[in-house]
Structures are given as C-alpha cells and as structure tokens.
Short mmCIF file of C-alpha atoms in Angstrom, two decimals:
data_model
loop_
_atom_site.label_atom_id
_atom_site.label_comp_id
_atom_site.label_asym_id
_atom_site.label_seq_id
_atom_site.Cartn_x
_atom_site.Cartn_y
_atom_site.Cartn_z
CA UNK A 1 22.33 -24.06 2.64
CA UNK A 2 20.48 -21.32 0.77
CA UNK A 3 22.43 -19.92 -2.56
CA UNK A 4 21.95 -16.32 -0.98
CA UNK A 5 23.53 -17.01 2.46
CA UNK A 6 26.06 -13.93 2.06
CA UNK A 7 26.51 -10.96 4.35
CA UNK A 8 24.73 -7.59 3.36
CA UNK A 9 26.32 -4.86 1.22
CA UNK A 10 25.87 -1.55 3.47
CA UNK A 11 26.51 1.65 3.21
CA UNK A 12 30.52 2.56 2.31
CA UNK A 13 30.86 -0.60 0.56
CA UNK A 14 32.07 -0.48 -3.10
CA UNK A 15 29.58 -1.25 -5.89
CA UNK A 16 29.66 -4.61 -7.30
CA UNK A 17 31.29 -4.87 -10.81
CA UNK A 18 29.33 -5.56 -14.01
CA UNK A 19 26.97 -9.22 -14.23
CA UNK A 20 29.36 -11.37 -16.17
CA UNK A 21 27.42 -12.74 -19.38
CA UNK A 22 25.23 -15.55 -18.90
CA UNK A 23 24.38 -14.55 -15.47
CA UNK A 24 21.62 -12.62 -13.76
CA UNK A 25 22.17 -10.75 -10.64
CA UNK A 26 19.39 -10.24 -8.12
CA UNK A 27 19.59 -7.42 -5.34
CA UNK A 28 17.97 -9.02 -2.32
CA UNK A 29 17.43 -9.62 1.44
CA UNK A 30 17.29 -13.12 2.77
CA UNK A 31 14.22 -12.15 4.68
CA UNK A 32 12.13 -9.91 2.59
CA UNK A 33 9.16 -12.15 1.28
CA UNK A 34 8.86 -9.82 -2.28
CA UNK A 35 12.35 -10.63 -3.34
CA UNK A 36 11.68 -14.26 -1.97
CA UNK A 37 9.42 -14.31 -5.04
CA UNK A 38 11.96 -13.80 -7.44
CA UNK A 39 14.26 -16.23 -5.96
CA UNK A 40 11.05 -18.87 -6.11
CA UNK A 41 11.23 -18.03 -9.83
CA UNK A 42 14.86 -18.40 -10.46
CA UNK A 43 14.86 -21.46 -8.64
CA UNK A 44 11.95 -23.13 -10.18
CA UNK A 45 13.18 -22.23 -13.91
CA UNK A 46 16.83 -23.36 -12.83
CA UNK A 47 18.27 -19.66 -14.07
CA UNK A 48 21.76 -19.27 -13.21
CA UNK A 49 22.03 -16.36 -10.91
CA UNK A 50 24.21 -14.49 -8.05
CA UNK A 51 22.78 -12.93 -5.20
CA UNK A 52 23.43 -9.74 -3.87
CA UNK A 53 22.18 -9.02 -0.49
CA UNK A 54 21.49 -5.35 0.37
CA UNK A 55 21.05 -4.31 3.99
CA UNK A 56 17.81 -2.19 4.61
CA UNK A 57 18.71 -0.04 7.22
CA UNK A 58 22.13 0.87 6.01
CA UNK A 59 21.83 0.91 2.30
CA UNK A 60 24.87 1.63 0.12
CA UNK A 61 24.72 4.91 -1.85
CA UNK A 62 25.66 3.07 -5.26
CA UNK A 63 22.30 0.94 -4.79
CA UNK A 64 20.03 4.08 -5.60
CA UNK A 65 21.49 3.67 -9.23
CA UNK A 66 20.03 0.39 -9.34
CA UNK A 67 16.61 1.17 -7.75
CA UNK A 68 15.36 5.22 -7.45
CA UNK A 69 14.38 4.24 -3.71
CA UNK A 70 16.47 1.88 -2.73
CA UNK A 71 14.03 -1.12 -2.83
CA UNK A 72 14.64 -4.88 -3.27
CA UNK A 73 14.21 -6.89 -5.24
CA UNK A 74 16.13 -5.71 -8.36
CA UNK A 75 17.29 -7.77 -11.36
CA UNK A 76 20.44 -6.74 -13.53
CA UNK A 77 21.44 -8.50 -16.40
CA UNK A 78 24.70 -8.42 -18.25
CA UNK A 79 23.37 -5.54 -20.63
CA UNK A 80 22.91 -3.43 -17.32
CA UNK A 81 19.31 -3.72 -17.86
CA UNK A 82 17.31 -3.43 -14.75
CA UNK A 83 13.87 -4.72 -13.74
CA UNK A 84 11.96 -3.90 -10.19
CA UNK A 85 8.85 -4.56 -8.57
CA UNK A 86 8.66 -8.11 -7.38
CA UNK A 87 5.90 -9.19 -9.77
CA UNK A 88 7.32 -7.76 -12.82
CA UNK A 89 10.76 -9.49 -12.39
CA UNK A 90 8.66 -12.44 -11.97
CA UNK A 91 7.11 -11.85 -15.31
CA UNK A 92 10.16 -10.83 -16.74
CA UNK A 93 11.82 -14.07 -15.72
CA UNK A 94 9.34 -16.25 -17.10
CA UNK A 95 9.02 -14.76 -20.35
CA UNK A 96 12.86 -14.31 -20.94
CA UNK A 97 14.18 -17.89 -19.88
CA UNK A 98 12.95 -21.14 -21.83
CA UNK A 99 12.20 -24.46 -19.99
CA UNK A 100 9.35 -24.43 -17.54
CA UNK A 101 6.70 -22.11 -18.13
CA UNK A 102 5.20 -20.58 -14.88
CA UNK A 103 2.55 -18.62 -15.95
CA UNK A 104 -0.21 -20.71 -18.02
CA UNK A 105 -0.38 -20.44 -21.97
CA UNK A 106 -4.13 -19.83 -22.20
CA UNK A 107 -4.78 -16.22 -22.39
CA UNK A 108 -7.68 -16.83 -19.98
CA UNK A 109 -6.02 -18.75 -17.36
CA UNK A 110 -3.37 -16.33 -17.41
CA UNK A 111 -5.63 -13.07 -17.03
CA UNK A 112 -7.29 -15.41 -13.86
CA UNK A 113 -4.27 -15.82 -12.06
CA UNK A 114 -3.58 -12.02 -12.37
CA UNK A 115 -7.11 -11.44 -10.96
CA UNK A 116 -6.17 -13.95 -8.13
CA UNK A 117 -3.00 -11.75 -7.63
CA UNK A 118 -5.37 -8.85 -6.96
CA UNK A 119 -7.43 -10.65 -4.34
CA UNK A 120 -4.63 -12.06 -2.41
CA UNK A 121 -6.32 -11.19 0.95
CA UNK A 122 -9.37 -12.40 -0.23
CA UNK A 123 -7.91 -15.74 -1.52
CA UNK A 124 -10.06 -18.14 0.39
CA UNK A 125 -13.00 -17.84 -1.91
CA UNK A 126 -11.24 -19.06 -4.64
CA UNK A 127 -9.38 -22.05 -4.15
CA UNK A 128 -11.12 -25.05 -5.34
CA UNK A 129 -8.14 -27.27 -6.63
CA UNK A 130 -5.01 -28.43 -4.77
CA UNK A 131 -2.84 -25.53 -5.91
CA UNK A 132 -4.08 -22.18 -7.26
CA UNK A 133 -3.72 -22.85 -10.74
CA UNK A 134 -4.89 -26.42 -10.84
CA UNK A 135 -3.34 -29.60 -10.01
CA UNK A 136 0.57 -28.58 -10.09
CA UNK A 137 2.10 -25.68 -9.03
CA UNK A 138 2.20 -22.57 -11.05
CA UNK A 139 3.31 -18.83 -10.99
CA UNK A 140 0.37 -17.82 -8.48
CA UNK A 141 1.58 -20.68 -6.03
CA UNK A 142 4.58 -18.88 -5.94
CA UNK A 143 3.46 -15.54 -5.82
CA UNK A 144 1.70 -16.60 -2.48
CA UNK A 145 3.82 -18.59 -0.65
CA UNK A 146 6.49 -16.30 1.00
CA UNK A 147 3.54 -14.87 3.21
CA UNK A 148 2.48 -18.58 4.11
CA UNK A 149 6.14 -19.67 4.83
CA UNK A 150 5.96 -16.64 7.44
CA UNK A 151 2.57 -17.59 9.24
CA UNK A 152 4.31 -19.51 11.74
CA UNK A 153 6.51 -17.38 12.68
CA UNK A 154 4.74 -14.44 13.05
CA UNK A 155 2.21 -16.57 15.21
CA UNK A 156 -0.85 -16.28 12.92
CA UNK A 157 -0.85 -19.77 11.82
CA UNK A 158 -4.56 -20.09 13.48
CA UNK A 159 -5.74 -18.18 10.48
CA UNK A 160 -5.59 -21.19 8.32
CA UNK A 161 -7.50 -23.15 11.15
CA UNK A 162 -10.78 -22.85 9.51
CA UNK A 163 -9.47 -23.39 6.01
CA UNK A 164 -8.71 -27.00 5.44
CA UNK A 165 -8.07 -26.34 1.69
CA UNK A 166 -5.55 -23.82 2.44
CA UNK A 167 -3.71 -26.05 5.30
CA UNK A 168 -3.81 -28.77 2.59
CA UNK A 169 -1.84 -26.31 0.16
CA UNK A 170 0.47 -25.31 2.62
CA UNK A 171 1.57 -29.06 3.14
CA UNK A 172 1.61 -29.52 -0.52
CA UNK A 173 3.67 -26.76 -1.31
CA UNK A 174 6.09 -28.03 1.50
CA UNK A 175 6.69 -30.96 -0.83
CA UNK A 176 7.77 -28.94 -3.56
CA UNK A 177 11.47 -28.84 -4.03
CA UNK A 178 11.74 -25.41 -5.02
CA UNK A 179 10.33 -23.93 -2.06
CA UNK A 180 12.22 -26.69 0.15
CA UNK A 181 15.17 -25.44 -1.31
CA UNK A 182 14.84 -21.93 -0.16
CA UNK A 183 12.90 -22.65 2.97
CA UNK A 184 14.30 -20.70 6.01
CA UNK A 185 14.25 -21.89 9.55
CA UNK A 186 11.67 -20.76 12.01
CA UNK A 187 14.13 -19.77 14.71
CA UNK A 188 16.50 -18.12 12.20
CA UNK A 189 13.22 -15.86 11.07
CA UNK A 190 12.70 -15.22 14.73
CA UNK A 191 16.07 -14.16 15.09
CA UNK A 192 16.00 -11.80 12.46
CA UNK A 193 12.61 -9.89 13.75
CA UNK A 194 14.03 -9.83 17.01
CA UNK A 195 16.93 -7.86 15.87
CA UNK A 196 14.88 -6.04 13.11
CA UNK A 197 12.52 -4.30 15.73
CA UNK A 198 15.35 -3.20 17.91
CA UNK A 199 16.59 -1.41 14.53
CA UNK A 200 19.86 -3.19 14.58
CA UNK A 201 21.89 -2.97 11.34
CA UNK A 202 22.97 -6.68 12.06
CA UNK A 203 19.54 -8.14 11.72
CA UNK A 204 20.12 -8.81 8.07
CA UNK A 205 23.15 -10.87 8.58
CA UNK A 206 21.50 -12.97 11.55
CA UNK A 207 21.88 -16.95 11.18
CA UNK A 208 25.39 -16.61 8.76
CA UNK A 209 28.28 -18.33 9.92
CA UNK A 210 30.98 -16.45 8.31
CA UNK B 1 -21.92 3.14 -26.40
CA UNK B 2 -24.53 5.78 -25.87
CA UNK B 3 -26.90 3.42 -24.35
CA UNK B 4 -28.83 4.05 -20.88
CA UNK B 5 -27.06 2.23 -17.96
CA UNK B 6 -29.06 -0.69 -16.62
CA UNK B 7 -29.86 -0.44 -12.71
CA UNK B 8 -31.19 -2.61 -9.75
CA UNK B 9 -34.26 -4.20 -10.74
CA UNK B 10 -33.31 -4.77 -14.39
CA UNK B 11 -33.23 -7.74 -16.10
CA UNK B 12 -29.92 -9.65 -16.61
CA UNK B 13 -28.70 -9.72 -20.38
CA UNK B 14 -28.44 -12.75 -22.30
CA UNK B 15 -25.24 -14.84 -23.15
CA UNK B 16 -22.87 -13.06 -25.48
CA UNK B 17 -23.42 -14.02 -28.80
CA UNK B 18 -20.64 -16.23 -30.79
CA UNK B 19 -17.85 -14.27 -31.95
CA UNK B 20 -18.50 -10.97 -30.10
CA UNK B 21 -17.36 -9.83 -26.63
CA UNK B 22 -19.33 -7.55 -24.29
CA UNK B 23 -17.42 -4.97 -22.01
CA UNK B 24 -19.76 -3.87 -18.65
CA UNK B 25 -18.62 -0.31 -18.53
CA UNK B 26 -19.72 3.10 -17.43
CA UNK B 27 -19.39 6.13 -19.66
CA UNK B 28 -17.48 8.35 -17.52
CA UNK B 29 -15.22 5.85 -15.63
CA UNK B 30 -11.55 6.25 -16.35
CA UNK B 31 -10.75 2.80 -15.50
CA UNK B 32 -13.40 1.41 -18.38
CA UNK B 33 -11.95 3.97 -20.56
CA UNK B 34 -8.55 1.90 -20.67
CA UNK B 35 -10.74 -1.20 -22.00
CA UNK B 36 -12.42 0.69 -24.44
CA UNK B 37 -9.21 2.51 -26.05
CA UNK B 38 -7.65 -0.98 -26.40
CA UNK B 39 -10.94 -2.46 -28.12
CA UNK B 40 -10.98 0.44 -30.27
CA UNK B 41 -7.28 0.46 -31.22
CA UNK B 42 -7.63 -3.27 -31.86
CA UNK B 43 -10.44 -3.08 -34.10
CA UNK B 44 -12.40 -5.94 -31.74
CA UNK B 45 -15.72 -6.29 -32.24
CA UNK B 46 -17.68 -5.50 -29.18
CA UNK B 47 -21.01 -4.70 -27.25
CA UNK B 48 -21.27 -2.47 -24.42
CA UNK B 49 -23.36 -2.60 -21.62
CA UNK B 50 -23.53 0.68 -19.13
CA UNK B 51 -23.98 0.06 -15.48
CA UNK B 52 -25.58 2.43 -13.11
CA UNK B 53 -22.65 2.52 -10.47
CA UNK B 54 -25.38 4.45 -8.16
CA UNK B 55 -27.59 1.55 -8.06
CA UNK B 56 -25.96 -1.31 -9.39
CA UNK B 57 -28.27 -4.27 -10.65
CA UNK B 58 -27.88 -7.31 -8.54
CA UNK B 59 -27.08 -9.76 -11.50
CA UNK B 60 -24.03 -7.89 -11.94
CA UNK B 61 -22.48 -9.13 -8.91
CA UNK B 62 -22.31 -12.30 -10.33
CA UNK B 63 -20.15 -10.84 -13.55
CA UNK B 64 -17.87 -9.14 -10.77
CA UNK B 65 -18.03 -9.61 -7.01
CA UNK B 66 -16.88 -6.44 -6.45
CA UNK B 67 -19.43 -4.74 -8.55
CA UNK B 68 -16.86 -2.70 -10.42
CA UNK B 69 -16.45 -2.02 -13.82
CA UNK B 70 -14.93 -2.77 -16.14
CA UNK B 71 -15.52 -6.21 -16.77
CA UNK B 72 -15.11 -8.48 -20.05
CA UNK B 73 -17.48 -11.31 -20.88
CA UNK B 74 -16.84 -13.63 -23.90
CA UNK B 75 -19.20 -16.22 -25.40
CA UNK B 76 -17.58 -19.01 -23.56
CA UNK B 77 -19.05 -17.16 -20.19
CA UNK B 78 -15.59 -16.15 -19.10
CA UNK B 79 -15.67 -13.05 -16.75
CA UNK B 80 -12.43 -10.71 -16.77
CA UNK B 81 -12.17 -7.59 -14.24
CA UNK B 82 -9.67 -5.13 -13.25
CA UNK B 83 -8.92 -2.88 -15.99
CA UNK B 84 -5.35 -3.50 -16.80
CA UNK B 85 -5.78 -7.21 -16.70
CA UNK B 86 -8.73 -6.59 -19.24
CA UNK B 87 -6.11 -4.77 -21.40
CA UNK B 88 -3.48 -7.50 -21.32
CA UNK B 89 -5.88 -10.23 -22.03
CA UNK B 90 -7.27 -8.43 -25.22
CA UNK B 91 -3.88 -7.81 -26.38
CA UNK B 92 -2.96 -11.42 -26.27
CA UNK B 93 -6.20 -12.77 -27.16
CA UNK B 94 -6.74 -11.18 -30.37
CA UNK B 95 -4.96 -10.45 -33.24
CA UNK B 96 -3.80 -7.51 -35.22
CA UNK B 97 -1.87 -4.55 -33.69
CA UNK B 98 0.29 -5.58 -30.55
CA UNK B 99 -0.07 -2.84 -28.20
CA UNK B 100 2.45 -4.32 -25.63
CA UNK B 101 6.04 -4.97 -27.02
CA UNK B 102 7.16 -8.87 -27.62
CA UNK B 103 10.80 -7.97 -25.97
CA UNK B 104 10.53 -8.90 -22.33
CA UNK B 105 12.53 -5.91 -21.02
CA UNK B 106 10.70 -3.47 -23.27
CA UNK B 107 7.46 -5.18 -21.67
CA UNK B 108 8.90 -4.82 -18.22
CA UNK B 109 9.93 -1.12 -18.78
CA UNK B 110 6.35 -0.37 -19.94
CA UNK B 111 5.21 -1.79 -16.53
CA UNK B 112 7.69 -0.15 -14.39
CA UNK B 113 6.36 3.22 -16.12
CA UNK B 114 3.09 2.21 -15.09
CA UNK B 115 4.05 1.96 -11.39
CA UNK B 116 5.43 5.52 -11.56
CA UNK B 117 2.26 6.75 -12.58
CA UNK B 118 -0.06 4.74 -9.79
CA UNK B 119 -0.36 7.42 -7.57
CA UNK B 120 -2.04 9.96 -9.72
CA UNK B 121 -5.36 8.93 -10.07
CA UNK B 122 -5.96 8.85 -6.01
CA UNK B 123 -4.35 12.19 -5.86
CA UNK B 124 -6.44 13.75 -8.63
CA UNK B 125 -9.64 12.48 -6.85
CA UNK B 126 -8.50 14.32 -3.42
CA UNK B 127 -7.97 17.28 -5.19
CA UNK B 128 -11.15 17.24 -6.94
CA UNK B 129 -12.84 17.02 -3.97
CA UNK B 130 -11.13 19.59 -1.99
CA UNK B 131 -11.69 21.98 -4.88
CA UNK B 132 -15.43 21.18 -4.71
CA UNK B 133 -15.36 21.93 -0.99
CA UNK B 134 -13.80 25.19 -1.70
CA UNK B 135 -10.95 23.65 0.35
CA UNK B 136 -7.02 24.60 -0.42
CA UNK B 137 -5.62 21.82 -2.59
CA UNK B 138 -2.33 23.55 -3.06
CA UNK B 139 -0.30 20.84 -1.07
CA UNK B 140 -2.10 18.02 -3.28
CA UNK B 141 -1.16 19.89 -6.48
CA UNK B 142 2.32 20.02 -5.72
CA UNK B 143 2.30 16.35 -4.79
CA UNK B 144 0.71 15.85 -8.27
CA UNK B 145 3.29 18.08 -10.28
CA UNK B 146 5.95 15.70 -8.64
CA UNK B 147 4.14 12.58 -9.95
CA UNK B 148 3.77 14.38 -13.70
CA UNK B 149 7.80 15.42 -13.50
CA UNK B 150 8.43 11.41 -12.86
CA UNK B 151 6.67 11.06 -16.19
CA UNK B 152 8.28 13.96 -17.56
CA UNK B 153 11.38 12.54 -16.97
CA UNK B 154 11.03 9.39 -18.72
CA UNK B 155 9.90 11.10 -21.88
CA UNK B 156 13.15 13.42 -21.47
CA UNK B 157 15.33 9.94 -21.33
CA UNK B 158 13.38 8.41 -23.62
CA UNK B 159 13.56 11.02 -26.07
CA UNK B 160 10.20 9.44 -27.82
CA UNK B 161 7.08 11.16 -28.27
CA UNK B 162 4.76 8.27 -26.48
CA UNK B 163 5.91 6.19 -23.25
CA UNK B 164 6.53 3.13 -25.40
CA UNK B 165 8.68 4.68 -28.64
CA UNK B 166 7.58 6.55 -31.08
CA UNK B 167 4.32 5.11 -31.58
CA UNK B 168 1.26 4.77 -29.32
CA UNK B 169 1.26 1.50 -27.20
CA UNK B 170 -0.38 0.36 -24.09
CA UNK B 171 1.10 2.35 -21.63
CA UNK B 172 -0.14 5.36 -23.04
CA UNK B 173 -3.82 4.17 -23.32
CA UNK B 174 -3.50 3.19 -19.56
CA UNK B 175 -2.49 6.46 -18.44
CA UNK B 176 -4.49 8.63 -20.88
CA UNK B 177 -7.74 8.87 -19.40
CA UNK B 178 -6.63 10.82 -16.40
CA UNK B 179 -4.62 13.46 -18.46
CA UNK B 180 -8.16 13.73 -20.29
CA UNK B 181 -9.48 14.79 -17.37
CA UNK B 182 -6.84 17.42 -16.36
CA UNK B 183 -9.00 19.97 -17.83
CA UNK B 184 -11.72 19.32 -15.05
CA UNK B 185 -9.20 19.24 -12.39
CA UNK B 186 -8.04 22.66 -13.10
CA UNK B 187 -4.55 21.02 -13.40
CA UNK B 188 -3.52 23.00 -16.71
CA UNK B 189 -1.16 25.40 -15.05
CA UNK B 190 1.54 22.38 -14.31
CA UNK B 191 1.88 21.79 -18.22
CA UNK B 192 4.11 24.76 -18.80
CA UNK B 193 6.90 22.91 -17.03
CA UNK B 194 6.40 19.44 -18.47
CA UNK B 195 6.84 20.45 -22.14
CA UNK B 196 7.30 16.53 -23.07
CA UNK B 197 4.08 15.94 -21.60
CA UNK B 198 2.41 18.74 -23.19
CA UNK B 199 3.36 17.29 -26.55
CA UNK B 200 2.48 13.65 -25.83
CA UNK B 201 -1.02 15.15 -24.67
CA UNK B 202 -1.29 16.90 -27.89
CA UNK B 203 -0.01 13.35 -29.71
CA UNK B 204 -2.68 11.35 -27.96
CA UNK B 205 -5.25 13.81 -28.92
CA UNK B 206 -4.49 12.75 -32.77
CA UNK B 207 -4.78 9.15 -32.15
CA UNK B 208 -8.08 7.48 -33.73
CA UNK B 209 -8.93 5.55 -30.58
CA UNK B 210 -8.53 8.60 -28.37
CA UNK B 211 -10.35 10.97 -30.56
CA UNK B 212 -13.17 8.26 -30.73
CA UNK B 213 -13.90 8.32 -27.08
CA UNK B 214 -13.04 12.20 -26.48
CA UNK B 215 -15.73 13.49 -24.06
CA UNK B 216 -16.26 17.15 -23.82
CA UNK B 217 -15.26 18.73 -20.38
CA UNK B 218 -18.14 19.90 -19.60
CA UNK B 219 -19.78 16.82 -19.77
CA UNK B 220 -17.56 15.25 -17.15
CA UNK B 221 -18.05 18.06 -14.80
CA UNK B 222 -21.84 18.05 -14.52
CA UNK B 223 -21.17 14.05 -14.48
CA UNK B 224 -18.79 14.30 -11.64
CA UNK B 225 -20.98 17.06 -10.01
CA UNK B 226 -23.95 14.70 -10.05
CA UNK B 227 -21.94 11.47 -8.93
CA UNK B 228 -20.62 12.98 -5.78
CA UNK B 229 -24.14 13.75 -4.87
CA UNK B 230 -25.35 10.24 -5.25
CA UNK B 231 -27.45 11.16 -8.06
CA UNK B 232 -29.25 8.05 -9.61
CA UNK B 233 -29.21 9.91 -12.77
CA UNK B 234 -25.52 10.70 -12.98
CA UNK B 235 -24.14 7.95 -15.03
CA UNK B 236 -26.56 8.51 -17.68
CA UNK B 237 -25.73 12.25 -17.61
CA UNK B 238 -26.26 13.52 -21.50
CA UNK B 239 -28.42 11.19 -22.87
#
C-alpha cells in the first residue's frame, strides 16, 4: 500500500501542526498527476516525507495559507518554507537532497530535458533511446510518467499503438521500483473518476479501507 | 546587434567559431531580449544573427523546428531554445556573476515569482491589439493591473529593491522586457498605484545590461505597426 493512503482533509478540518525537523511534507491528492510527479521524486530520492491529502472539492480554509489558490502539490519544510508548482517542487527536491541526482550533471543535457518538458505533447519525435534522457531513468521520465499511467484508465491507450518506442518505454517504466511502488490500480482510478464526474466530495477518498 | 535580418532564400551561416556563442534573435523580440540581457550581464562573448520572423529562412527550422527566437548555438553545434531555458543554461555554463541563487529555496522562490508574471505577456498583446483597432481595452487593462499588483505585493513583502534581493538577478531580467514596453501599451497610469514597481523600473533603467539594450519607444511603436501589417521590413525597422 502506498504511503499516501490517508483520508483527505476537508473544509472545517483543523490545520496540521508544523513539519517536524528532518521531514518534508507534501500536500497532495492520490489521483492528481501533478502531485504524482512530486511523490515520484520523493520516492526515487528516498526522501523522508509525510503526505497530507487535500479534498479538492471541499478545501480547508487553512489550506489557502499554503497556496494562494489552494492548488496541489505544495511542499512544506520544517523552516515553514513553502514551494509550489509541480516542476518547481521536483527541481527543489533534486537540488536540496543528496543521493541520486535525477537531473543530469551536464549543463546542455539539463537544458535538453527542460526543452523536452516543453514539448510534452510532441514527445514522439524526440525519443531515440530507451528512456527520454538516455539508457537509464532520469528526471524527465518521472515528469512524463503520471499521464502514461493514466492512459489505460482514460481509454486512450490506443494512442501508443503506432509508437513502439513509447510502448517499450511504458513497459520499462513499469519495471522501475519507484514507479511500481506508487502504481495505482486501474479499478481504483476508474472508481475515483466515476465519483469525480458526479461531483462527489467522496471521490478523493475512494478505495481507502479505513 | 544592429545587423540586418536573414530572410527566406538566404544562405545558412557557417559553424560557430571555437570559444564563441551565437544567438539567433530579432531586435524587437522581448523573449530574445531576455537572452541578450543575460549575455550582457555575464559578459559572455557572442555573435547575433537576426532572423526575419515574417520571412523565415528554411535553414532556421533546423536550428529550431518551431521556427522561434531566441535560439543559442555553441561551437559544438548544440542548440538551446525557449528563452527561459537559454537564460538558465547561460547562467550554469558560464562563470562570473551568478544570476540565479545557489540556495535551492531562493531559486525556487524566483521561479514561483516568475509564475506570477506568466499572464502578463499575452494580456499586453491583447491590450495592444484592441488599442490598435480602437476597441475598448479597459477590461484587459483591469486584468493587467491585477497581475501587476501581485508583483507589487512581492516587492512589498520582501522589502527589497529587486525581485531577488538588493541587487539585480535572473528574475528581474526575465520580466524586464515587458516593462520596457509599457509606455508603448499606454499602461503608464497604473504606475501611480504600484509604488514599489515604479522604483524597481527606475532601478532597472540604471542597470548596465538594461541600459545597453534599451530601445526608444517610438522604434517599438513603428516596428509593431509594421509587424501587425505583416510587413517583410518590420524586423529591420530603423536600420
């Protein structure tokens, strides 16, 4: 079970306390592809963190003190510093924490990954190696992954029929330990979507046992 | 930088000499101005090739398949496009004054401030187009004022002259080109409500890199008029 399997906090809930020393907090939502990026990077780098899920249809009033428009993801550290925008959170984590560097060291290669991100929708022309950054997983693969995990759910898996390289990439990603650890079951996603389109505030807690 | 632009049918330029850097640009483009500001601020030796954006050379699409400026090309033939990416690349690849802070949180703050600015360019273009057609642009101007107020709030909270602290840094250069064009857009009246932004504009005008590239508002006006008429001569106006 993923480390973020907790009920969302909604309007009327009490604000969480300060973030303990040595930990970083991410405000998230289990089915959001943007906060999925941040969670992938936290996992890949082995960063000790806690997750607070936010109910996006019934946001707590205190949450607007974390983000002016109540968006996710947001990182909060023990110095009360807040960082938001998914790509900015991912870069911040890579810069701040030691261990495995997800962005390449080479300046041009880093620029190239950023250019790839810009072309997210036009990725097909740019893949000439197994992963988008070369022969092993790097930042750009994690930044793309959340949408491909959802392709199957959204019924648009056919769009990779004509793209064998991309299909191979998806298969390779599913073998990555970090991706596996956070993979959400298709039926849970479908259950969430179903409730979400009915505007149900219970959508965000779908699939939780407790 | 005052070189005539290259158009469709022109011969492609040769490779970039060792130790040099080339930027494909256009004299009036605010996005390319970002890259030029960073090149100036860091004292990086470079050559400029201006592109006629109304009649792009076929070879330019090999430099950027999207056909947009700015693009950087180095002596290894590596190409970098997207203005923000070129600026970050230059700061990382070249020594001297660092424009982005080393501290990860301060760096993230500059990027979050940049997000606050993101609606300004398209609002300014919309406002100008309405103005040109003598249509009512008061709605758009109200929207722009809201965006400027967000930036005013940042400066008020930080209590520094510039967006990154007490000296000029990356975030200031990234947003400057649009403020240089404010007069052109007849947006000067909002300045009375944004005291800190006014001071920032004055301080930026004293910066050597900004001064080196500062252009007369009449030049911009004439360029823009020609550009919106799709004139092939727009990009070389004033040469």
